[in-house]
């Protein structure tokens, strides 16, 4: 399957830890990347590769992969982390030419 | 710094075509592929395809094959996406993003309505 599956929504108390997951057969071959999107804005890359943060992304964001599941963990969630989060990866089916996004997870910081 | 700047909003009627542009600056244009991604209102991100600004055949998502054309102009550092036979379901914000999705354009709203 070329799909990536994310839970639609998750909530976390301010300062606590939340893990967002992304599942799909593609992830047995390719790492997921993660994007944060706030209302009315373009997505922002927050994690790529095995566990790599672009410059400017706080170190409270971390990534991991196990089998067909990639995870983005926010340790000590802040109010500004409230956003939609999307994963994506290259599609491992057929000829590996395509890309696919997960459906997104809305993170609410309480 | 690296930047992608997209063209302005468009309003189209069903059956029409639309062409959007994405201008790159702050890096060597031909070094990185450019993806196109769209987002319908209240929905998630949808990958449409990718183009190598240096040349070669673009790769289009199966859903859009036959209806989408991506081109590039190295003289202006722009890539273009054309979507034809527009229908109401094509109403969305269209984003361009650099290879690795590390830089994104600001998005262009395309509204399709009779």
XYZ file of C-alpha atoms in Angstrom:
224
model
C 0.000 0.000 0.000
C 1.203 3.517 -0.728
C -0.888 5.190 1.964
C 0.312 6.844 5.141
C -2.085 6.749 8.081
C -2.178 9.286 10.893
C -4.513 9.672 13.823
C -6.801 12.650 13.122
C -6.277 14.443 16.413
C -4.373 14.333 19.659
C -4.192 16.609 22.670
C -1.429 17.285 25.137
C -1.186 19.289 28.330
C 1.167 22.226 28.272
C 4.681 21.038 29.093
C 3.883 17.369 28.623
C 5.004 14.960 25.919
C 3.025 13.934 22.870
C 3.856 11.391 20.189
C 2.335 11.584 16.720
C 2.467 8.461 14.586
C 2.452 7.759 10.867
C 1.989 4.220 9.565
C 2.560 2.774 6.134
C 4.475 0.160 4.219
C 6.536 2.915 2.554
C 8.213 3.508 5.893
C 9.884 0.106 5.776
C 11.922 1.509 2.873
C 11.955 5.288 3.272
C 12.153 7.610 6.220
C 9.230 9.904 6.869
C 9.507 13.660 6.986
C 7.276 15.743 9.211
C 5.670 19.133 8.667
C 3.974 21.570 10.964
C 1.204 23.695 9.513
C -0.580 26.505 11.273
C -3.825 28.013 9.946
C -3.365 30.047 6.826
C 0.332 29.247 6.538
C 2.485 27.014 4.388
C 3.790 23.825 5.970
C 7.152 23.950 7.718
C 9.575 21.021 7.704
C 10.302 20.007 11.301
C 11.911 16.575 10.934
C 13.539 14.522 8.200
C 15.623 11.411 7.820
C 16.326 9.194 10.793
C 16.039 12.042 13.331
C 17.157 15.321 11.790
C 15.850 18.758 12.619
C 16.229 21.624 10.159
C 17.922 24.721 11.450
C 15.655 26.689 13.748
C 13.472 23.787 14.855
C 13.541 23.412 18.646
C 15.164 20.318 20.082
C 11.936 19.366 21.832
C 11.005 17.824 18.464
C 12.433 14.377 17.792
C 11.737 11.595 15.338
C 12.009 7.826 15.214
C 10.984 4.878 13.088
C 10.149 1.289 13.952
C 9.006 -1.104 11.271
C 6.214 0.557 9.342
C 5.630 3.329 11.867
C 7.301 6.711 12.100
C 6.839 8.906 15.123
C 7.277 12.582 15.860
C 7.614 13.335 19.546
C 7.244 16.741 21.144
C 8.826 16.702 24.593
C 7.551 19.564 26.708
C 4.877 20.822 24.347
C 4.460 24.579 24.112
C 1.418 26.593 23.159
C 3.032 27.477 19.839
C 3.223 23.785 18.942
C -0.530 23.671 18.458
C -0.892 22.949 14.751
C -1.587 20.311 12.155
C 1.239 17.855 11.576
C 1.719 15.890 8.390
C 4.090 13.099 7.525
C 5.231 12.197 4.047
C 7.579 9.832 2.307
C 8.472 8.524 -1.081
C 6.063 5.868 -2.306
C 7.763 2.475 -2.275
C 5.267 0.843 -4.598
C 5.816 0.318 -8.345
C 8.746 2.503 -9.363
C 9.389 4.694 -6.319
C 8.737 7.836 -8.310
C 5.845 9.206 -6.323
C 5.411 10.870 -2.983
C 2.575 10.572 -0.512
C 1.336 12.529 2.502
C -0.459 11.270 5.555
C -3.859 12.685 6.351
C -2.546 14.905 9.111
C -2.875 15.053 12.895
C -4.308 18.062 14.669
C -2.380 18.676 17.874
C -4.140 20.651 20.573
C -2.135 21.974 23.511
C -4.331 22.236 26.590
C 18.041 33.376 1.577
C 16.236 30.631 -0.265
C 12.733 31.640 -1.241
C 9.865 30.460 -3.393
C 7.318 33.089 -4.398
C 4.091 32.053 -6.052
C 1.694 33.898 -8.316
C -1.572 35.383 -7.127
C -4.999 33.935 -6.535
C -7.096 32.747 -9.446
C -10.818 32.366 -10.000
C -11.866 30.011 -12.773
C -14.999 28.475 -14.183
C -15.477 24.729 -14.457
C -13.841 23.311 -17.550
C -11.226 26.055 -17.751
C -7.477 25.759 -17.253
C -5.234 27.560 -14.812
C -1.502 28.158 -14.810
C 0.370 29.031 -11.645
C 3.977 30.050 -11.249
C 6.618 29.588 -8.584
C 9.731 31.763 -8.709
C 12.870 30.571 -6.939
C 15.552 32.832 -5.521
C 18.502 32.623 -3.164
C 19.913 29.400 -4.582
C 20.892 27.824 -7.883
C 17.561 27.162 -9.549
C 18.651 24.077 -11.466
C 20.045 22.299 -8.411
C 16.787 21.237 -6.827
C 13.618 19.613 -8.079
C 10.360 21.423 -7.309
C 7.249 19.662 -6.031
C 3.664 20.835 -6.325
C 1.295 20.085 -3.454
C -2.294 21.167 -3.015
C -4.639 21.502 -0.079
C -8.400 21.681 -0.445
C -10.281 23.733 2.156
C -10.144 21.998 5.519
C -8.329 19.017 4.030
C -4.845 17.556 4.074
C -1.881 17.914 1.774
C -1.930 16.164 -1.584
C 1.179 15.605 -3.692
C 0.644 16.450 -7.352
C 4.022 15.924 -8.933
C 7.624 17.007 -9.250
C 9.745 18.659 -11.919
C 13.469 18.923 -12.460
C 14.103 22.553 -13.499
C 17.141 21.401 -15.484
C 14.976 19.348 -17.814
C 13.713 15.820 -18.185
C 10.179 14.584 -17.845
C 8.178 15.654 -14.819
C 6.595 12.996 -12.638
C 2.886 13.427 -12.108
C 0.754 11.755 -9.452
C -1.462 9.160 -11.054
C -4.576 11.086 -10.039
C -3.580 14.089 -12.149
C -1.990 12.406 -15.154
C -3.552 13.713 -18.345
C -4.751 16.886 -16.689
C -1.568 18.464 -15.299
C 1.505 19.884 -16.976
C 4.602 21.127 -15.192
C 7.222 23.223 -16.937
C 10.245 25.294 -16.036
C 11.985 28.384 -17.381
C 15.616 28.651 -16.404
C 15.824 32.212 -17.762
C 13.384 33.430 -15.118
C 13.943 30.822 -12.398
C 10.292 29.899 -12.549
C 8.387 26.667 -12.599
C 4.816 26.462 -13.733
C 1.918 24.131 -13.180
C -1.056 24.013 -15.489
C -4.203 22.157 -14.504
C -6.899 21.698 -17.105
C -10.570 20.675 -17.124
C -11.048 22.317 -13.770
C -13.884 21.220 -11.537
C -15.121 22.447 -8.189
C -13.063 19.777 -6.409
C -9.912 21.508 -7.675
C -10.622 24.469 -5.421
C -7.569 24.472 -3.187
C -4.408 26.236 -2.167
C -1.557 25.128 -4.407
C 1.960 25.105 -2.986
C 5.325 24.654 -4.600
C 8.099 23.185 -2.474
C 11.770 22.572 -3.063
C 13.249 19.068 -3.142
C 13.198 17.734 0.406
C 10.218 19.991 1.044
C 12.541 22.263 3.008
C 11.299 25.491 1.459
C 7.715 26.175 0.457
C 6.015 28.899 -1.465
C 3.316 30.931 0.237
C 0.578 29.137 -1.660
C -1.865 30.211 -4.358
C -5.605 29.915 -3.895
C -7.451 28.603 -6.920
C -11.215 28.865 -6.747
C -13.334 27.008 -9.279
C -16.941 28.067 -9.425
C -19.601 28.696 -11.998
